[in-house]
PDB file of C-alpha atoms and ligand atoms in Angstrom:
ATOM      1  CA  UNK L   1     235.103  37.829 -32.738  1.00  0.00           C
ATOM      2  CA  UNK L   2     231.958  39.682 -30.621  1.00  0.00           C
ATOM      3  CA  UNK L   3     229.619  38.077 -28.466  1.00  0.00           C
ATOM      4  CA  UNK L   4     226.089  38.271 -29.051  1.00  0.00           C
ATOM      5  CA  UNK L   5     224.160  39.377 -26.025  1.00  0.00           C
ATOM      6  CA  UNK L   6     220.234  39.171 -26.640  1.00  0.00           C
ATOM      7  CA  UNK L   7     218.988  41.600 -23.844  1.00  0.00           C
ATOM      8  CA  UNK L   8     214.456  42.133 -23.101  1.00  0.00           C
ATOM      9  CA  UNK L   9     213.676  45.102 -23.998  1.00  0.00           C
ATOM     10  CA  UNK L  10     211.175  47.516 -21.857  1.00  0.00           C
ATOM     11  CA  UNK L  11     211.821  47.396 -18.013  1.00  0.00           C
ATOM     12  CA  UNK L  12     215.600  45.074 -17.964  1.00  0.00           C
ATOM     13  CA  UNK L  13     217.596  46.627 -20.704  1.00  0.00           C
ATOM     14  CA  UNK L  14     216.405  50.349 -18.829  1.00  0.00           C
ATOM     15  CA  UNK L  15     218.438  48.343 -15.614  1.00  0.00           C
ATOM     16  CA  UNK L  16     221.259  46.089 -17.991  1.00  0.00           C
ATOM     17  CA  UNK L  17     222.498  49.667 -19.252  1.00  0.00           C
ATOM     18  CA  UNK L  18     222.451  51.549 -16.047  1.00  0.00           C
ATOM     19  CA  UNK L  19     224.102  48.246 -14.925  1.00  0.00           C
ATOM     20  CA  UNK L  20     226.190  48.101 -17.577  1.00  0.00           C
ATOM     21  CA  UNK L  21     227.473  51.500 -16.792  1.00  0.00           C
ATOM     22  CA  UNK L  22     228.483  51.703 -13.356  1.00  0.00           C
ATOM     23  CA  UNK L  23     230.782  48.096 -14.794  1.00  0.00           C
ATOM     24  CA  UNK L  24     232.949  51.283 -16.258  1.00  0.00           C
ATOM     25  CA  UNK L  25     231.331  49.632 -20.137  1.00  0.00           C
ATOM     26  CA  UNK L  26     230.666  51.920 -22.659  1.00  0.00           C
ATOM     27  CA  UNK L  27     226.727  51.945 -23.321  1.00  0.00           C
ATOM     28  CA  UNK L  28     226.223  55.324 -25.109  1.00  0.00           C
ATOM     29  CA  UNK L  29     225.436  53.101 -29.109  1.00  0.00           C
ATOM     30  CA  UNK L  30     223.380  51.738 -26.802  1.00  0.00           C
ATOM     31  CA  UNK L  31     221.487  54.626 -25.638  1.00  0.00           C
ATOM     32  CA  UNK L  32     221.464  56.135 -29.460  1.00  0.00           C
ATOM     33  CA  UNK L  33     220.096  53.043 -30.312  1.00  0.00           C
ATOM     34  CA  UNK L  34     216.453  54.417 -31.292  1.00  0.00           C
ATOM     35  CA  UNK L  35     214.224  52.434 -33.192  1.00  0.00           C
ATOM     36  CA  UNK L  36     216.682  49.605 -34.356  1.00  0.00           C
ATOM     37  CA  UNK L  37     217.069  45.911 -32.631  1.00  0.00           C
ATOM     38  CA  UNK L  38     220.602  46.280 -33.288  1.00  0.00           C
ATOM     39  CA  UNK L  39     223.923  46.987 -31.929  1.00  0.00           C
ATOM     40  CA  UNK L  40     227.353  47.199 -32.095  1.00  0.00           C
ATOM     41  CA  UNK L  41     229.169  48.038 -29.081  1.00  0.00           C
ATOM     42  CA  UNK L  42     233.100  47.645 -28.844  1.00  0.00           C
ATOM     43  CA  UNK L  43     233.002  45.338 -26.370  1.00  0.00           C
ATOM     44  CA  UNK L  44     229.717  42.804 -27.981  1.00  0.00           C
ATOM     45  CA  UNK L  45     226.435  43.177 -30.483  1.00  0.00           C
ATOM     46  CA  UNK L  46     223.656  43.691 -28.198  1.00  0.00           C
ATOM     47  CA  UNK L  47     220.104  42.183 -30.175  1.00  0.00           C
ATOM     48  CA  UNK L  48     216.968  43.952 -28.422  1.00  0.00           C
ATOM     49  CA  UNK L  49     213.286  41.158 -28.021  1.00  0.00           C
ATOM     50  CA  UNK L  50     210.959  40.354 -25.873  1.00  0.00           C
ATOM     51  CA  UNK L  51     211.788  38.222 -22.843  1.00  0.00           C
ATOM     52  CA  UNK L  52     210.500  34.844 -23.577  1.00  0.00           C
ATOM     53  CA  UNK L  53     212.177  35.430 -27.738  1.00  0.00           C
ATOM     54  CA  UNK L  54     216.150  36.118 -25.339  1.00  0.00           C
ATOM     55  CA  UNK L  55     215.035  32.937 -24.297  1.00  0.00           C
ATOM     56  CA  UNK L  56     214.092  31.278 -27.364  1.00  0.00           C
ATOM     57  CA  UNK L  57     216.943  33.459 -29.296  1.00  0.00           C
ATOM     58  CA  UNK L  58     219.619  31.973 -26.463  1.00  0.00           C
ATOM     59  CA  UNK L  59     218.330  28.062 -26.980  1.00  0.00           C
ATOM     60  CA  UNK L  60     218.290  28.086 -30.431  1.00  0.00           C
ATOM     61  CA  UNK L  61     222.582  29.922 -30.102  1.00  0.00           C
ATOM     62  CA  UNK L  62     221.084  33.450 -32.794  1.00  0.00           C
ATOM     63  CA  UNK L  63     222.573  34.985 -28.949  1.00  0.00           C
ATOM     64  CA  UNK L  64     225.117  33.826 -26.879  1.00  0.00           C
ATOM     65  CA  UNK L  65     224.283  35.359 -24.033  1.00  0.00           C
ATOM     66  CA  UNK L  66     220.658  36.377 -23.046  1.00  0.00           C
ATOM     67  CA  UNK L  67     219.251  38.834 -20.169  1.00  0.00           C
ATOM     68  CA  UNK L  68     216.261  37.791 -19.220  1.00  0.00           C
ATOM     69  CA  UNK L  69     214.075  37.689 -16.009  1.00  0.00           C
ATOM     70  CA  UNK L  70     213.246  34.663 -14.033  1.00  0.00           C
ATOM     71  CA  UNK L  71     209.942  34.133 -13.775  1.00  0.00           C
ATOM     72  CA  UNK L  72     210.258  33.582 -18.211  1.00  0.00           C
ATOM     73  CA  UNK L  73     212.930  30.929 -17.189  1.00  0.00           C
ATOM     74  CA  UNK L  74     210.376  29.385 -14.965  1.00  0.00           C
ATOM     75  CA  UNK L  75     207.749  29.388 -17.216  1.00  0.00           C
ATOM     76  CA  UNK L  76     208.808  28.164 -20.136  1.00  0.00           C
ATOM     77  CA  UNK L  77     211.944  26.272 -19.306  1.00  0.00           C
ATOM     78  CA  UNK L  78     213.958  26.852 -22.200  1.00  0.00           C
ATOM     79  CA  UNK L  79     216.933  24.541 -22.620  1.00  0.00           C
ATOM     80  CA  UNK L  80     219.380  27.609 -21.881  1.00  0.00           C
ATOM     81  CA  UNK L  81     222.345  27.361 -19.288  1.00  0.00           C
ATOM     82  CA  UNK L  82     220.771  29.648 -16.252  1.00  0.00           C
ATOM     83  CA  UNK L  83     224.410  31.360 -15.479  1.00  0.00           C
ATOM     84  CA  UNK L  84     224.267  33.789 -12.622  1.00  0.00           C
ATOM     85  CA  UNK L  85     221.738  36.337 -11.090  1.00  0.00           C
ATOM     86  CA  UNK L  86     221.842  39.738 -12.210  1.00  0.00           C
ATOM     87  CA  UNK L  87     221.409  42.457  -9.078  1.00  0.00           C
ATOM     88  CA  UNK L  88     218.488  44.282 -10.899  1.00  0.00           C
ATOM     89  CA  UNK L  89     214.862  43.111 -12.348  1.00  0.00           C
ATOM     90  CA  UNK L  90     214.189  42.226  -8.856  1.00  0.00           C
ATOM     91  CA  UNK L  91     210.768  41.685  -7.420  1.00  0.00           C
ATOM     92  CA  UNK L  92     208.249  38.360  -6.573  1.00  0.00           C
ATOM     93  CA  UNK L  93     205.364  36.338  -7.572  1.00  0.00           C
ATOM     94  CA  UNK L  94     202.641  36.054  -5.386  1.00  0.00           C
ATOM     95  CA  UNK L  95     198.739  35.501  -5.270  1.00  0.00           C
ATOM     96  CA  UNK L  96     197.119  38.627  -4.847  1.00  0.00           C
ATOM     97  CA  UNK L  97     193.499  38.665  -4.754  1.00  0.00           C
ATOM     98  CA  UNK L  98     190.184  40.978  -3.029  1.00  0.00           C
ATOM     99  CA  UNK L  99     191.163  40.876   0.912  1.00  0.00           C
ATOM    100  CA  UNK L 100     187.800  39.984   2.042  1.00  0.00           C
ATOM    101  CA  UNK L 101     186.237  38.343  -0.780  1.00  0.00           C
ATOM    102  CA  UNK L 102     184.497  34.952  -1.110  1.00  0.00           C
ATOM    103  CA  UNK L 103     185.923  32.496  -3.840  1.00  0.00           C
ATOM    104  CA  UNK L 104     183.417  32.940  -6.725  1.00  0.00           C
ATOM    105  CA  UNK L 105     184.120  30.192  -8.683  1.00  0.00           C
ATOM    106  CA  UNK L 106     183.228  26.419  -7.738  1.00  0.00           C
ATOM    107  CA  UNK L 107     186.788  25.930  -8.091  1.00  0.00           C
ATOM    108  CA  UNK L 108     189.417  28.788  -7.257  1.00  0.00           C
ATOM    109  CA  UNK L 109     189.789  30.877 -10.407  1.00  0.00           C
ATOM    110  CA  UNK L 110     193.682  32.633 -11.110  1.00  0.00           C
ATOM    111  CA  UNK L 111     193.693  34.565 -13.352  1.00  0.00           C
ATOM    112  CA  UNK L 112     197.630  35.544 -14.807  1.00  0.00           C
ATOM    113  CA  UNK L 113     200.253  35.618 -17.684  1.00  0.00           C
ATOM    114  CA  UNK L 114     201.990  32.539 -16.219  1.00  0.00           C
ATOM    115  CA  UNK L 115     200.084  28.982 -16.391  1.00  0.00           C
ATOM    116  CA  UNK L 116     202.955  26.764 -16.068  1.00  0.00           C
ATOM    117  CA  UNK L 117     204.454  27.490 -12.718  1.00  0.00           C
ATOM    118  CA  UNK L 118     200.660  29.107 -11.378  1.00  0.00           C
ATOM    119  CA  UNK L 119     199.762  25.391 -11.930  1.00  0.00           C
ATOM    120  CA  UNK L 120     202.776  23.780 -10.515  1.00  0.00           C
ATOM    121  CA  UNK L 121     202.340  25.844  -7.410  1.00  0.00           C
ATOM    122  CA  UNK L 122     199.241  25.336  -6.338  1.00  0.00           C
ATOM    123  CA  UNK L 123     199.828  21.257  -7.683  1.00  0.00           C
ATOM    124  CA  UNK L 124     202.761  21.420  -5.147  1.00  0.00           C
ATOM    125  CA  UNK L 125     200.478  22.495  -2.339  1.00  0.00           C
ATOM    126  CA  UNK L 126     197.686  19.965  -3.475  1.00  0.00           C
ATOM    127  CA  UNK L 127     195.153  22.065  -5.081  1.00  0.00           C
ATOM    128  CA  UNK L 128     193.686  22.061  -8.750  1.00  0.00           C
ATOM    129  CA  UNK L 129     192.973  25.747  -9.886  1.00  0.00           C
ATOM    130  CA  UNK L 130     191.612  26.920 -13.430  1.00  0.00           C
ATOM    131  CA  UNK L 131     193.614  28.776 -15.090  1.00  0.00           C
ATOM    132  CA  UNK L 132     192.751  32.048 -17.059  1.00  0.00           C
ATOM    133  CA  UNK L 133     195.518  33.022 -19.173  1.00  0.00           C
ATOM    134  CA  UNK L 134     196.126  36.587 -19.742  1.00  0.00           C
ATOM    135  CA  UNK L 135     198.796  39.247 -21.049  1.00  0.00           C
ATOM    136  CA  UNK L 136     198.187  42.217 -19.204  1.00  0.00           C
ATOM    137  CA  UNK L 137     196.304  44.561 -17.239  1.00  0.00           C
ATOM    138  CA  UNK L 138     195.994  41.069 -15.187  1.00  0.00           C
ATOM    139  CA  UNK L 139     195.035  43.014 -11.601  1.00  0.00           C
ATOM    140  CA  UNK L 140     191.472  44.186 -13.880  1.00  0.00           C
ATOM    141  CA  UNK L 141     190.266  40.084 -13.291  1.00  0.00           C
ATOM    142  CA  UNK L 142     189.564  39.723  -9.597  1.00  0.00           C
ATOM    143  CA  UNK L 143     188.242  43.255 -10.090  1.00  0.00           C
ATOM    144  CA  UNK L 144     186.028  42.519 -12.924  1.00  0.00           C
ATOM    145  CA  UNK L 145     184.615  38.589 -11.978  1.00  0.00           C
ATOM    146  CA  UNK L 146     186.461  37.144 -14.331  1.00  0.00           C
ATOM    147  CA  UNK L 147     189.153  35.373 -12.363  1.00  0.00           C
ATOM    148  CA  UNK L 148     188.965  34.786  -8.145  1.00  0.00           C
ATOM    149  CA  UNK L 149     192.087  35.683  -7.609  1.00  0.00           C
ATOM    150  CA  UNK L 150     195.541  36.280  -9.618  1.00  0.00           C
ATOM    151  CA  UNK L 151     199.315  35.559  -9.699  1.00  0.00           C
ATOM    152  CA  UNK L 152     201.536  37.921 -10.453  1.00  0.00           C
ATOM    153  CA  UNK L 153     204.300  39.942 -10.168  1.00  0.00           C
ATOM    154  CA  UNK L 154     204.796  42.391  -7.246  1.00  0.00           C
ATOM    155  CA  UNK L 155     207.682  45.459  -6.867  1.00  0.00           C
ATOM    156  CA  UNK L 156     206.462  48.648  -5.075  1.00  0.00           C
ATOM    157  CA  UNK L 157     202.706  46.679  -4.678  1.00  0.00           C
ATOM    158  CA  UNK L 158     201.913  49.893  -5.940  1.00  0.00           C
ATOM    159  CA  UNK L 159     199.471  48.250  -9.053  1.00  0.00           C
ATOM    160  CA  UNK L 160     197.602  46.198  -6.145  1.00  0.00           C
ATOM    161  CA  UNK L 161     197.258  49.232  -3.730  1.00  0.00           C
ATOM    162  CA  UNK L 162     195.479  51.065  -5.775  1.00  0.00           C
ATOM    163  CA  UNK L 163     193.859  48.509  -6.934  1.00  0.00           C
ATOM    164  CA  UNK L 164     191.859  47.591  -4.215  1.00  0.00           C
ATOM    165  CA  UNK L 165     194.067  43.851  -4.130  1.00  0.00           C
ATOM    166  CA  UNK L 166     196.304  42.376  -1.770  1.00  0.00           C
ATOM    167  CA  UNK L 167     198.723  40.017  -1.187  1.00  0.00           C
ATOM    168  CA  UNK L 168     197.545  36.138   0.218  1.00  0.00           C
ATOM    169  CA  UNK L 169     200.546  34.449  -0.515  1.00  0.00           C
ATOM    170  CA  UNK L 170     204.240  35.166  -0.927  1.00  0.00           C
ATOM    171  CA  UNK L 171     205.627  32.633  -3.791  1.00  0.00           C
ATOM    172  CA  UNK L 172     209.158  33.365  -4.257  1.00  0.00           C
ATOM    173  CA  UNK L 173     211.696  36.398  -4.535  1.00  0.00           C
ATOM    174  CA  UNK L 174     212.667  36.594  -8.398  1.00  0.00           C
ATOM    175  CA  UNK L 175     215.391  38.788 -10.867  1.00  0.00           C
ATOM    176  CA  UNK L 176     217.174  39.197 -13.994  1.00  0.00           C
ATOM    177  CA  UNK L 177     219.666  36.628 -14.716  1.00  0.00           C
ATOM    178  CA  UNK L 178     222.149  35.761 -17.368  1.00  0.00           C
ATOM    179  CA  UNK L 179     221.679  32.980 -19.566  1.00  0.00           C
ATOM    180  CA  UNK L 180     224.430  31.368 -22.116  1.00  0.00           C
ATOM    181  CA  UNK L 181     223.530  28.591 -25.027  1.00  0.00           C
ATOM    182  CA  UNK L 182     225.443  25.326 -24.048  1.00  0.00           C
ATOM    183  CA  UNK L 183     227.509  24.755 -27.371  1.00  0.00           C
ATOM    184  CA  UNK L 184     228.752  28.964 -27.338  1.00  0.00           C
ATOM    185  CA  UNK L 185     229.929  28.281 -23.357  1.00  0.00           C
ATOM    186  CA  UNK L 186     232.584  25.747 -24.680  1.00  0.00           C
ATOM    187  CA  UNK L 187     233.171  26.970 -28.614  1.00  0.00           C
ATOM    188  CA  UNK L 188     233.759  30.445 -27.516  1.00  0.00           C
ATOM    189  CA  UNK L 189     234.039  30.300 -23.806  1.00  0.00           C
ATOM    190  CA  UNK L 190     238.041  33.063 -24.608  1.00  0.00           C
ATOM    191  CA  UNK L 191     235.589  35.822 -25.580  1.00  0.00           C
ATOM    192  CA  UNK L 192     232.228  35.036 -23.294  1.00  0.00           C
ATOM    193  CA  UNK L 193     234.263  34.255 -20.123  1.00  0.00           C
ATOM    194  CA  UNK L 194     236.253  37.714 -19.940  1.00  0.00           C
ATOM    195  CA  UNK L 195     231.835  40.234 -20.281  1.00  0.00           C
ATOM    196  CA  UNK L 196     230.611  36.979 -17.285  1.00  0.00           C
ATOM    197  CA  UNK L 197     233.675  37.209 -14.836  1.00  0.00           C
ATOM    198  CA  UNK L 198     232.432  41.112 -14.953  1.00  0.00           C
ATOM    199  CA  UNK L 199     228.787  39.959 -14.428  1.00  0.00           C
ATOM    200  CA  UNK L 200     229.392  38.013 -11.548  1.00  0.00           C
ATOM    201  CA  UNK L 201     229.598  40.912  -8.844  1.00  0.00           C
ATOM    202  CA  UNK L 202     228.839  40.032  -5.200  1.00  0.00           C
ATOM    203  CA  UNK L 203     226.134  41.642  -3.460  1.00  0.00           C
ATOM    204  CA  UNK L 204     226.431  43.392  -0.095  1.00  0.00           C
ATOM    205  CA  UNK L 205     224.453  42.296   2.530  1.00  0.00           C
ATOM    206  CA  UNK L 206     223.146  45.859   4.385  1.00  0.00           C
TER     207      UNK L 206
HETATM  208  N1  ATP R   1     206.821  45.560 -11.313  1.00  0.00           N
HETATM  209  C1  ATP R   1     208.328  44.811 -11.957  1.00  0.00           C
HETATM  210  N2  ATP R   1     209.361  45.925 -10.816  1.00  0.00           N
HETATM  211  C2  ATP R   1     210.729  44.527 -11.683  1.00  0.00           C
HETATM  212  N3  ATP R   1     210.819  43.475 -12.516  1.00  0.00           N
HETATM  213  C3  ATP R   1     209.484  43.498 -13.186  1.00  0.00           C
HETATM  214  C4  ATP R   1     208.620  43.724 -13.145  1.00  0.00           C
HETATM  215  N4  ATP R   1     207.413  43.347 -13.579  1.00  0.00           N
HETATM  216  C5  ATP R   1     208.399  42.999 -14.282  1.00  0.00           C
HETATM  217  N5  ATP R   1     209.317  42.935 -13.766  1.00  0.00           N
HETATM  218  C6  ATP R   1     210.569  41.474 -15.156  1.00  0.00           C
HETATM  219  O1  ATP R   1     210.962  42.126 -15.616  1.00  0.00           O
HETATM  220  C7  ATP R   1     211.115  41.902 -16.891  1.00  0.00           C
HETATM  221  C8  ATP R   1     210.546  42.408 -18.198  1.00  0.00           C
HETATM  222  O2  ATP R   1     208.978  42.415 -17.384  1.00  0.00           O
HETATM  223  P1  ATP R   1     208.833  44.048 -18.682  1.00  0.00           P
HETATM  224  O3  ATP R   1     207.069  44.624 -17.451  1.00  0.00           O
HETATM  225  O4  ATP R   1     209.486  44.408 -19.420  1.00  0.00           O
HETATM  226  O5  ATP R   1     207.774  43.370 -20.573  1.00  0.00           O
HETATM  227  P2  ATP R   1     206.766  42.939 -19.819  1.00  0.00           P
HETATM  228  O6  ATP R   1     206.400  41.920 -19.197  1.00  0.00           O
HETATM  229  O7  ATP R   1     206.963  41.406 -21.643  1.00  0.00           O
HETATM  230  O8  ATP R   1     205.811  43.694 -20.311  1.00  0.00           O
HETATM  231  P3  ATP R   1     205.275  44.751 -21.739  1.00  0.00           P
HETATM  232  O9  ATP R   1     204.526  43.191 -22.421  1.00  0.00           O
HETATM  233  O10 ATP R   1     204.585  45.599 -21.833  1.00  0.00           O
HETATM  234  O11 ATP R   1     207.349  44.147 -22.861  1.00  0.00           O
HETATM  235  C9  ATP R   1     209.840  40.736 -16.298  1.00  0.00           C
HETATM  236  O12 ATP R   1     209.715  38.730 -17.387  1.00  0.00           O
HETATM  237  C10 ATP R   1     210.058  40.268 -15.435  1.00  0.00           C
HETATM  238  O13 ATP R   1     211.206  39.311 -14.181  1.00  0.00           O
HETATM  239  O1  PRP R   2     204.324  45.753  -7.774  1.00  0.00           O
HETATM  240  P1  PRP R   2     204.043  47.206  -8.710  1.00  0.00           P
HETATM  241  O2  PRP R   2     205.740  47.762  -8.469  1.00  0.00           O
HETATM  242  O3  PRP R   2     203.047  48.550  -8.975  1.00  0.00           O
HETATM  243  O4  PRP R   2     204.547  46.242 -10.040  1.00  0.00           O
HETATM  244  C1  PRP R   2     203.711  45.103  -9.862  1.00  0.00           C
HETATM  245  C2  PRP R   2     203.385  45.162 -11.941  1.00  0.00           C
HETATM  246  O5  PRP R   2     203.963  45.513 -12.624  1.00  0.00           O
HETATM  247  C3  PRP R   2     204.024  44.791 -13.519  1.00  0.00           C
HETATM  248  O6  PRP R   2     203.503  44.996 -14.938  1.00  0.00           O
HETATM  249  P2  PRP R   2     203.566  45.783 -16.332  1.00  0.00           P
HETATM  250  O7  PRP R   2     203.854  47.436 -15.615  1.00  0.00           O
HETATM  251  O8  PRP R   2     204.608  45.433 -16.411  1.00  0.00           O
HETATM  252  O9  PRP R   2     202.322  45.515 -16.758  1.00  0.00           O
HETATM  253  P3  PRP R   2     201.431  44.793 -17.221  1.00  0.00           P
HETATM  254  O10 PRP R   2     200.672  44.606 -16.290  1.00  0.00           O
HETATM  255  O11 PRP R   2     200.695  45.109 -18.464  1.00  0.00           O
HETATM  256  O12 PRP R   2     202.567  43.326 -17.869  1.00  0.00           O
HETATM  257  C4  PRP R   2     203.591  43.504 -13.285  1.00  0.00           C
HETATM  258  O13 PRP R   2     202.756  42.974 -13.390  1.00  0.00           O
HETATM  259  C5  PRP R   2     201.910  44.205 -11.873  1.00  0.00           C
HETATM  260  O14 PRP R   2     200.758  44.562 -13.283  1.00  0.00           O
END
């Protein structure tokens, strides 16, 4: 029996494949998948889904293991075992906005894909803010007057820069994480351990 791994489609999928390749796994079947959403490889079955759905498939035990951004775990708090950080998908969450802009709204209004993370962050600092939930291109919100600021992922900072926005507060650093279903970890330990252990690499500080 092979384990089932749920992979976040898109950006993390590409980085995970490069990671697998660096560990000498044969990723040819994954590279050739076309539009298929399930692929069998020598060591595991892979299924491809959006990040939050990866967490759902793992929570329900459909997938034994998942590769997902830490932002998804913090925002949705799925009931899964958060096993280990992975050396890709590195970025940070930040509050950003226009450099000099006075707040337009009486109560600071924040646009974000991450309402739960945002509410918690400001609550812990004794501040109550209004949240506008968006699904993408969050940087538009302050430019168009929908919100004062945003809470979003920053990697290179190019998206902020090219839209005339600046980081106002660094919130936290995040990376991709390897998660696991709680029962799978107990019942399928023998087949999961070699895979999980192979993902556990020490990062070299430079
Ligand atoms: N610019 C970035 N640099 C590095 N990692 C990122 C960046 N943006 C997102 N991520 C990480 O990659 C994960 C997947 O992001 P991605 O943008 O591919 O999917 P998404 O946010 O669900 O968007 P889409 O709706 O386009 O699929 C995020 O959960 C986050 O952890
Ligand atoms: O600092 P950077 O390297 O510019 O990366 C940050 C951008 O990447 C993500 O957006 P994504 O490309 O996923 O598009 P989205 O706005 O539709 O979520 C994120 O939401 C930022 O907009």
